[in-house]
Amino acid sequence: MQYVSTDKAPAAIGPYSQAIKAGDFLYASGQIPINPATGNIEGNDIKEQADLVCRNIGEILKAAETDFDHVVKTTCFLAEMSDFAEFNAVYEKYFTSKPARSCVAVKKLPKDVLCEVEIIAYLK
């Protein structure tokens, strides 16, 4: 098992790791729209927040020496299911390999953000 961490993605805001390599897989914690340079939530709408979330995921993937094409599963959390179509419009620009996915609306997300995404990537 190997911990993966980069200062180009938000630091963990709790007792967890950004990501862990275990065997042939990378398991990344959920990412929210935090600007890693400032530690602040950014984005006024679902599209802006989803884009920052995906860019943060991209940085974790780079730190693990992989990319979006190797993501095999995502779990997406939305504060409002009414944001589903706009979220998808951003998501599909990054996850072009169409990994398996779950997408659910939840009552509340950390720091009152609009979305959170976690990933599993295959490393071989």
Short mmCIF file of N, CA and C in Angstrom, two decimals:
data_model
loop_
_atom_site.label_atom_id
_atom_site.label_comp_id
_atom_site.label_asym_id
_atom_site.label_seq_id
_atom_site.Cartn_x
_atom_site.Cartn_y
_atom_site.Cartn_z
N MET A 1 0.85 -1.18 0.00
CA MET A 1 0.00 0.00 0.00
C MET A 1 0.89 1.24 0.00
N GLN A 2 0.50 2.23 -0.81
CA GLN A 2 1.28 3.46 -0.90
C GLN A 2 0.34 4.66 -0.89
N TYR A 3 0.63 5.64 -0.06
CA TYR A 3 -0.16 6.86 -0.01
C TYR A 3 0.23 7.77 -1.16
N VAL A 4 -0.76 8.43 -1.74
CA VAL A 4 -0.53 9.38 -2.82
C VAL A 4 -1.00 10.75 -2.33
N SER A 5 -0.15 11.74 -2.51
CA SER A 5 -0.50 13.08 -2.07
C SER A 5 0.17 14.11 -2.98
N THR A 6 -0.52 15.20 -3.24
CA THR A 6 0.03 16.29 -4.02
C THR A 6 -0.48 17.61 -3.47
N ASP A 7 0.35 18.62 -3.50
CA ASP A 7 -0.10 19.95 -3.08
C ASP A 7 -0.85 20.67 -4.20
N LYS A 8 -1.00 20.02 -5.36
CA LYS A 8 -1.76 20.59 -6.46
C LYS A 8 -3.24 20.23 -6.40
N ALA A 9 -3.60 19.48 -5.37
CA ALA A 9 -5.00 19.17 -5.07
C ALA A 9 -5.21 19.52 -3.60
N PRO A 10 -6.46 19.73 -3.19
CA PRO A 10 -6.71 20.12 -1.80
C PRO A 10 -6.20 19.08 -0.81
N ALA A 11 -5.64 19.58 0.27
CA ALA A 11 -5.22 18.70 1.36
C ALA A 11 -6.48 18.11 2.01
N ALA A 12 -6.34 16.96 2.59
CA ALA A 12 -7.45 16.33 3.30
C ALA A 12 -7.92 17.26 4.42
N ILE A 13 -9.23 17.39 4.57
CA ILE A 13 -9.76 18.25 5.63
C ILE A 13 -10.24 17.43 6.82
N GLY A 14 -9.76 16.20 6.90
CA GLY A 14 -10.12 15.31 7.99
C GLY A 14 -9.09 14.20 8.10
N PRO A 15 -9.39 13.18 8.87
CA PRO A 15 -8.45 12.08 9.10
C PRO A 15 -8.48 11.05 7.96
N TYR A 16 -8.08 11.47 6.78
CA TYR A 16 -8.04 10.58 5.62
C TYR A 16 -6.95 11.04 4.66
N SER A 17 -6.68 10.23 3.65
CA SER A 17 -5.65 10.51 2.66
C SER A 17 -6.29 10.97 1.35
N GLN A 18 -5.52 11.71 0.55
CA GLN A 18 -6.02 12.08 -0.78
C GLN A 18 -6.30 10.82 -1.59
N ALA A 19 -5.35 9.90 -1.57
CA ALA A 19 -5.51 8.66 -2.34
C ALA A 19 -4.53 7.61 -1.82
N ILE A 20 -4.86 6.36 -2.14
CA ILE A 20 -3.99 5.23 -1.77
C ILE A 20 -3.90 4.28 -2.95
N LYS A 21 -2.66 3.90 -3.27
CA LYS A 21 -2.44 2.82 -4.23
C LYS A 21 -2.44 1.52 -3.44
N ALA A 22 -3.28 0.60 -3.87
CA ALA A 22 -3.34 -0.72 -3.23
C ALA A 22 -3.42 -1.75 -4.35
N GLY A 23 -2.38 -2.56 -4.46
CA GLY A 23 -2.33 -3.51 -5.56
C GLY A 23 -2.31 -2.77 -6.88
N ASP A 24 -3.20 -3.16 -7.78
CA ASP A 24 -3.25 -2.56 -9.11
C ASP A 24 -4.24 -1.39 -9.20
N PHE A 25 -4.69 -0.89 -8.05
CA PHE A 25 -5.71 0.14 -8.07
C PHE A 25 -5.33 1.38 -7.26
N LEU A 26 -5.90 2.50 -7.67
CA LEU A 26 -5.81 3.76 -6.94
C LEU A 26 -7.20 4.07 -6.42
N TYR A 27 -7.31 4.31 -5.13
CA TYR A 27 -8.56 4.70 -4.50
C TYR A 27 -8.40 6.14 -4.03
N ALA A 28 -9.16 7.05 -4.62
CA ALA A 28 -9.05 8.46 -4.25
C ALA A 28 -10.25 8.89 -3.43
N SER A 29 -9.98 9.65 -2.40
CA SER A 29 -11.05 10.21 -1.58
C SER A 29 -11.87 11.19 -2.40
N GLY A 30 -13.08 11.43 -1.95
CA GLY A 30 -13.94 12.38 -2.64
C GLY A 30 -13.31 13.76 -2.69
N GLN A 31 -13.44 14.38 -3.85
CA GLN A 31 -12.91 15.73 -4.04
C GLN A 31 -14.07 16.71 -4.11
N ILE A 32 -13.89 17.84 -3.44
CA ILE A 32 -14.85 18.92 -3.50
C ILE A 32 -14.15 20.14 -4.11
N PRO A 33 -14.91 21.17 -4.49
CA PRO A 33 -14.32 22.30 -5.21
C PRO A 33 -13.52 23.26 -4.34
N ILE A 34 -12.42 22.76 -3.82
CA ILE A 34 -11.50 23.59 -3.03
C ILE A 34 -10.33 23.96 -3.92
N ASN A 35 -10.00 25.23 -3.94
CA ASN A 35 -8.80 25.69 -4.64
C ASN A 35 -7.61 25.29 -3.77
N PRO A 36 -6.72 24.43 -4.29
CA PRO A 36 -5.61 23.96 -3.44
C PRO A 36 -4.65 25.07 -3.05
N ALA A 37 -4.58 26.14 -3.82
CA ALA A 37 -3.67 27.24 -3.51
C ALA A 37 -4.16 28.09 -2.34
N THR A 38 -5.49 28.22 -2.21
CA THR A 38 -6.04 29.09 -1.18
C THR A 38 -6.76 28.34 -0.06
N GLY A 39 -7.19 27.12 -0.35
CA GLY A 39 -7.98 26.37 0.61
C GLY A 39 -9.44 26.79 0.65
N ASN A 40 -9.83 27.66 -0.29
CA ASN A 40 -11.20 28.17 -0.32
C ASN A 40 -12.07 27.41 -1.31
N ILE A 41 -13.35 27.34 -1.00
CA ILE A 41 -14.34 26.80 -1.93
C ILE A 41 -14.47 27.82 -3.06
N GLU A 42 -14.49 27.31 -4.30
CA GLU A 42 -14.66 28.22 -5.44
C GLU A 42 -15.73 27.68 -6.37
N GLY A 43 -16.34 28.58 -7.11
CA GLY A 43 -17.38 28.23 -8.07
C GLY A 43 -18.73 28.66 -7.57
N ASN A 44 -19.43 29.42 -8.40
CA ASN A 44 -20.74 29.93 -8.01
C ASN A 44 -21.89 29.05 -8.44
N ASP A 45 -21.62 28.07 -9.30
CA ASP A 45 -22.68 27.18 -9.77
C ASP A 45 -22.12 25.78 -9.95
N ILE A 46 -22.99 24.85 -10.31
CA ILE A 46 -22.58 23.44 -10.41
C ILE A 46 -21.51 23.25 -11.48
N LYS A 47 -21.58 23.96 -12.59
CA LYS A 47 -20.59 23.77 -13.65
C LYS A 47 -19.20 24.20 -13.18
N GLU A 48 -19.11 25.35 -12.55
CA GLU A 48 -17.80 25.82 -12.06
C GLU A 48 -17.26 24.90 -10.98
N GLN A 49 -18.12 24.47 -10.07
CA GLN A 49 -17.67 23.59 -9.00
C GLN A 49 -17.27 22.22 -9.54
N ALA A 50 -18.05 21.67 -10.46
CA ALA A 50 -17.71 20.36 -11.04
C ALA A 50 -16.39 20.42 -11.80
N ASP A 51 -16.14 21.51 -12.50
CA ASP A 51 -14.89 21.66 -13.23
C ASP A 51 -13.70 21.66 -12.28
N LEU A 52 -13.79 22.39 -11.17
CA LEU A 52 -12.69 22.41 -10.21
C LEU A 52 -12.50 21.04 -9.56
N VAL A 53 -13.58 20.37 -9.26
CA VAL A 53 -13.50 19.00 -8.71
C VAL A 53 -12.73 18.10 -9.68
N CYS A 54 -13.08 18.16 -10.96
CA CYS A 54 -12.41 17.31 -11.96
C CYS A 54 -10.95 17.69 -12.14
N ARG A 55 -10.64 18.96 -12.09
CA ARG A 55 -9.23 19.37 -12.18
C ARG A 55 -8.44 18.86 -10.97
N ASN A 56 -9.04 18.90 -9.79
CA ASN A 56 -8.38 18.36 -8.59
C ASN A 56 -8.16 16.86 -8.73
N ILE A 57 -9.15 16.15 -9.26
CA ILE A 57 -8.99 14.71 -9.50
C ILE A 57 -7.84 14.48 -10.48
N GLY A 58 -7.77 15.28 -11.51
CA GLY A 58 -6.69 15.16 -12.49
C GLY A 58 -5.32 15.29 -11.85
N GLU A 59 -5.18 16.17 -10.90
CA GLU A 59 -3.88 16.35 -10.21
C GLU A 59 -3.54 15.14 -9.36
N ILE A 60 -4.52 14.55 -8.72
CA ILE A 60 -4.28 13.33 -7.94
C ILE A 60 -3.89 12.19 -8.88
N LEU A 61 -4.58 12.08 -9.99
CA LEU A 61 -4.22 11.05 -10.97
C LEU A 61 -2.79 11.24 -11.46
N LYS A 62 -2.40 12.47 -11.75
CA LYS A 62 -1.01 12.74 -12.18
C LYS A 62 -0.02 12.33 -11.10
N ALA A 63 -0.33 12.66 -9.85
CA ALA A 63 0.56 12.30 -8.74
C ALA A 63 0.72 10.79 -8.63
N ALA A 64 -0.29 10.06 -9.04
CA ALA A 64 -0.26 8.60 -9.02
C ALA A 64 0.27 8.02 -10.33
N GLU A 65 0.72 8.91 -11.23
CA GLU A 65 1.27 8.52 -12.53
C GLU A 65 0.25 7.78 -13.39
N THR A 66 -0.98 8.31 -13.40
CA THR A 66 -2.02 7.77 -14.26
C THR A 66 -2.88 8.91 -14.77
N ASP A 67 -4.02 8.60 -15.38
CA ASP A 67 -4.86 9.65 -15.97
C ASP A 67 -6.32 9.23 -15.97
N PHE A 68 -7.17 10.12 -16.49
CA PHE A 68 -8.61 9.87 -16.50
C PHE A 68 -8.98 8.61 -17.27
N ASP A 69 -8.21 8.25 -18.28
CA ASP A 69 -8.54 7.06 -19.07
C ASP A 69 -8.44 5.77 -18.28
N HIS A 70 -7.77 5.81 -17.13
CA HIS A 70 -7.63 4.62 -16.30
C HIS A 70 -8.64 4.55 -15.16
N VAL A 71 -9.50 5.53 -15.07
CA VAL A 71 -10.54 5.52 -14.04
C VAL A 71 -11.59 4.49 -14.44
N VAL A 72 -11.86 3.56 -13.53
CA VAL A 72 -12.82 2.49 -13.81
C VAL A 72 -14.15 2.69 -13.09
N LYS A 73 -14.17 3.52 -12.04
CA LYS A 73 -15.40 3.72 -11.27
C LYS A 73 -15.39 5.09 -10.63
N THR A 74 -16.51 5.78 -10.70
CA THR A 74 -16.67 7.04 -9.98
C THR A 74 -17.93 6.95 -9.13
N THR A 75 -17.91 7.70 -8.06
CA THR A 75 -19.11 7.90 -7.25
C THR A 75 -19.28 9.41 -7.14
N CYS A 76 -20.42 9.88 -7.59
CA CYS A 76 -20.69 11.31 -7.64
C CYS A 76 -21.83 11.65 -6.69
N PHE A 77 -21.62 12.70 -5.92
CA PHE A 77 -22.62 13.15 -4.96
C PHE A 77 -23.04 14.56 -5.35
N LEU A 78 -24.33 14.78 -5.48
CA LEU A 78 -24.86 16.09 -5.83
C LEU A 78 -25.74 16.60 -4.69
N ALA A 79 -25.66 17.89 -4.42
CA ALA A 79 -26.53 18.48 -3.41
C ALA A 79 -27.96 18.57 -3.93
N GLU A 80 -28.10 18.70 -5.25
CA GLU A 80 -29.42 18.80 -5.88
C GLU A 80 -29.45 17.96 -7.14
N MET A 81 -30.37 17.02 -7.23
CA MET A 81 -30.47 16.20 -8.44
C MET A 81 -30.87 17.05 -9.64
N SER A 82 -31.43 18.21 -9.42
CA SER A 82 -31.77 19.11 -10.52
C SER A 82 -30.52 19.62 -11.24
N ASP A 83 -29.35 19.45 -10.64
CA ASP A 83 -28.07 19.84 -11.28
C ASP A 83 -27.48 18.73 -12.13
N PHE A 84 -28.18 17.59 -12.23
CA PHE A 84 -27.65 16.40 -12.90
C PHE A 84 -27.18 16.68 -14.33
N ALA A 85 -27.98 17.32 -15.15
CA ALA A 85 -27.63 17.56 -16.56
C ALA A 85 -26.42 18.49 -16.67
N GLU A 86 -26.39 19.55 -15.89
CA GLU A 86 -25.26 20.48 -15.95
C GLU A 86 -23.98 19.82 -15.42
N PHE A 87 -24.11 19.02 -14.37
CA PHE A 87 -22.98 18.28 -13.85
C PHE A 87 -22.42 17.35 -14.93
N ASN A 88 -23.32 16.60 -15.59
CA ASN A 88 -22.90 15.68 -16.65
C ASN A 88 -22.17 16.39 -17.78
N ALA A 89 -22.59 17.60 -18.12
CA ALA A 89 -21.95 18.35 -19.21
C ALA A 89 -20.48 18.60 -18.91
N VAL A 90 -20.14 18.81 -17.65
CA VAL A 90 -18.74 18.99 -17.25
C VAL A 90 -18.06 17.63 -17.13
N TYR A 91 -18.69 16.71 -16.44
CA TYR A 91 -18.14 15.38 -16.17
C TYR A 91 -17.68 14.69 -17.46
N GLU A 92 -18.51 14.74 -18.50
CA GLU A 92 -18.19 14.01 -19.73
C GLU A 92 -16.99 14.58 -20.48
N LYS A 93 -16.58 15.79 -20.17
CA LYS A 93 -15.37 16.37 -20.79
C LYS A 93 -14.10 15.74 -20.21
N TYR A 94 -14.17 15.29 -18.98
CA TYR A 94 -13.01 14.71 -18.30
C TYR A 94 -13.01 13.18 -18.38
N PHE A 95 -14.14 12.58 -18.12
CA PHE A 95 -14.24 11.12 -18.05
C PHE A 95 -14.70 10.57 -19.40
N THR A 96 -13.88 10.78 -20.41
CA THR A 96 -14.23 10.40 -21.79
C THR A 96 -14.25 8.88 -21.99
N SER A 97 -13.59 8.13 -21.12
CA SER A 97 -13.59 6.66 -21.25
C SER A 97 -14.85 6.03 -20.66
N LYS A 98 -15.73 6.86 -20.11
CA LYS A 98 -17.02 6.42 -19.57
C LYS A 98 -16.90 5.30 -18.53
N PRO A 99 -16.24 5.60 -17.39
CA PRO A 99 -16.13 4.59 -16.34
C PRO A 99 -17.51 4.27 -15.75
N ALA A 100 -17.59 3.14 -15.05
CA ALA A 100 -18.80 2.83 -14.29
C ALA A 100 -19.03 3.97 -13.29
N ARG A 101 -20.30 4.22 -12.97
CA ARG A 101 -20.57 5.38 -12.12
C ARG A 101 -21.84 5.19 -11.32
N SER A 102 -21.81 5.75 -10.12
CA SER A 102 -23.01 5.95 -9.32
C SER A 102 -23.12 7.45 -9.13
N CYS A 103 -24.34 7.97 -9.16
CA CYS A 103 -24.56 9.40 -8.95
C CYS A 103 -25.82 9.55 -8.12
N VAL A 104 -25.67 10.15 -6.96
CA VAL A 104 -26.79 10.29 -6.05
C VAL A 104 -26.88 11.71 -5.51
N ALA A 105 -28.09 12.09 -5.15
CA ALA A 105 -28.28 13.35 -4.44
C ALA A 105 -28.22 13.05 -2.95
N VAL A 106 -27.60 13.93 -2.23
CA VAL A 106 -27.47 13.77 -0.78
C VAL A 106 -28.03 15.00 -0.09
N LYS A 107 -28.33 14.85 1.17
CA LYS A 107 -28.94 15.96 1.90
C LYS A 107 -27.98 17.14 2.03
N LYS A 108 -26.70 16.85 2.29
CA LYS A 108 -25.73 17.92 2.50
C LYS A 108 -24.33 17.39 2.25
N LEU A 109 -23.48 18.24 1.67
CA LEU A 109 -22.08 17.88 1.42
C LEU A 109 -21.17 18.75 2.29
N PRO A 110 -19.92 18.31 2.50
CA PRO A 110 -18.99 19.11 3.31
C PRO A 110 -18.89 20.54 2.78
N LYS A 111 -18.85 21.47 3.70
CA LYS A 111 -18.69 22.90 3.39
C LYS A 111 -19.79 23.43 2.47
N ASP A 112 -20.92 22.74 2.44
CA ASP A 112 -22.09 23.15 1.65
C ASP A 112 -21.81 23.27 0.16
N VAL A 113 -20.89 22.45 -0.36
CA VAL A 113 -20.61 22.48 -1.80
C VAL A 113 -21.75 21.82 -2.57
N LEU A 114 -21.70 21.96 -3.89
CA LEU A 114 -22.76 21.43 -4.74
C LEU A 114 -22.47 20.02 -5.25
N CYS A 115 -21.18 19.61 -5.23
CA CYS A 115 -20.85 18.27 -5.71
C CYS A 115 -19.56 17.76 -5.08
N GLU A 116 -19.43 16.44 -5.11
CA GLU A 116 -18.22 15.74 -4.66
C GLU A 116 -18.09 14.50 -5.54
N VAL A 117 -16.85 14.17 -5.91
CA VAL A 117 -16.60 13.00 -6.75
C VAL A 117 -15.42 12.21 -6.19
N GLU A 118 -15.60 10.90 -6.08
CA GLU A 118 -14.50 10.01 -5.72
C GLU A 118 -14.27 9.04 -6.88
N ILE A 119 -13.03 8.55 -6.97
CA ILE A 119 -12.69 7.67 -8.11
C ILE A 119 -11.90 6.45 -7.67
N ILE A 120 -11.97 5.42 -8.52
CA ILE A 120 -11.09 4.26 -8.45
C ILE A 120 -10.48 4.13 -9.84
N ALA A 121 -9.15 4.01 -9.89
CA ALA A 121 -8.46 3.86 -11.17
C ALA A 121 -7.63 2.59 -11.19
N TYR A 122 -7.55 1.97 -12.35
CA TYR A 122 -6.72 0.78 -12.56
C TYR A 122 -5.35 1.27 -12.98
N LEU A 123 -4.30 0.75 -12.37
CA LEU A 123 -2.95 1.27 -12.58
C LEU A 123 -2.12 0.49 -13.57
N LYS A 124 -2.57 -0.63 -14.06
CA LYS A 124 -1.75 -1.43 -14.99
C LYS A 124 -2.07 -1.10 -16.43
#
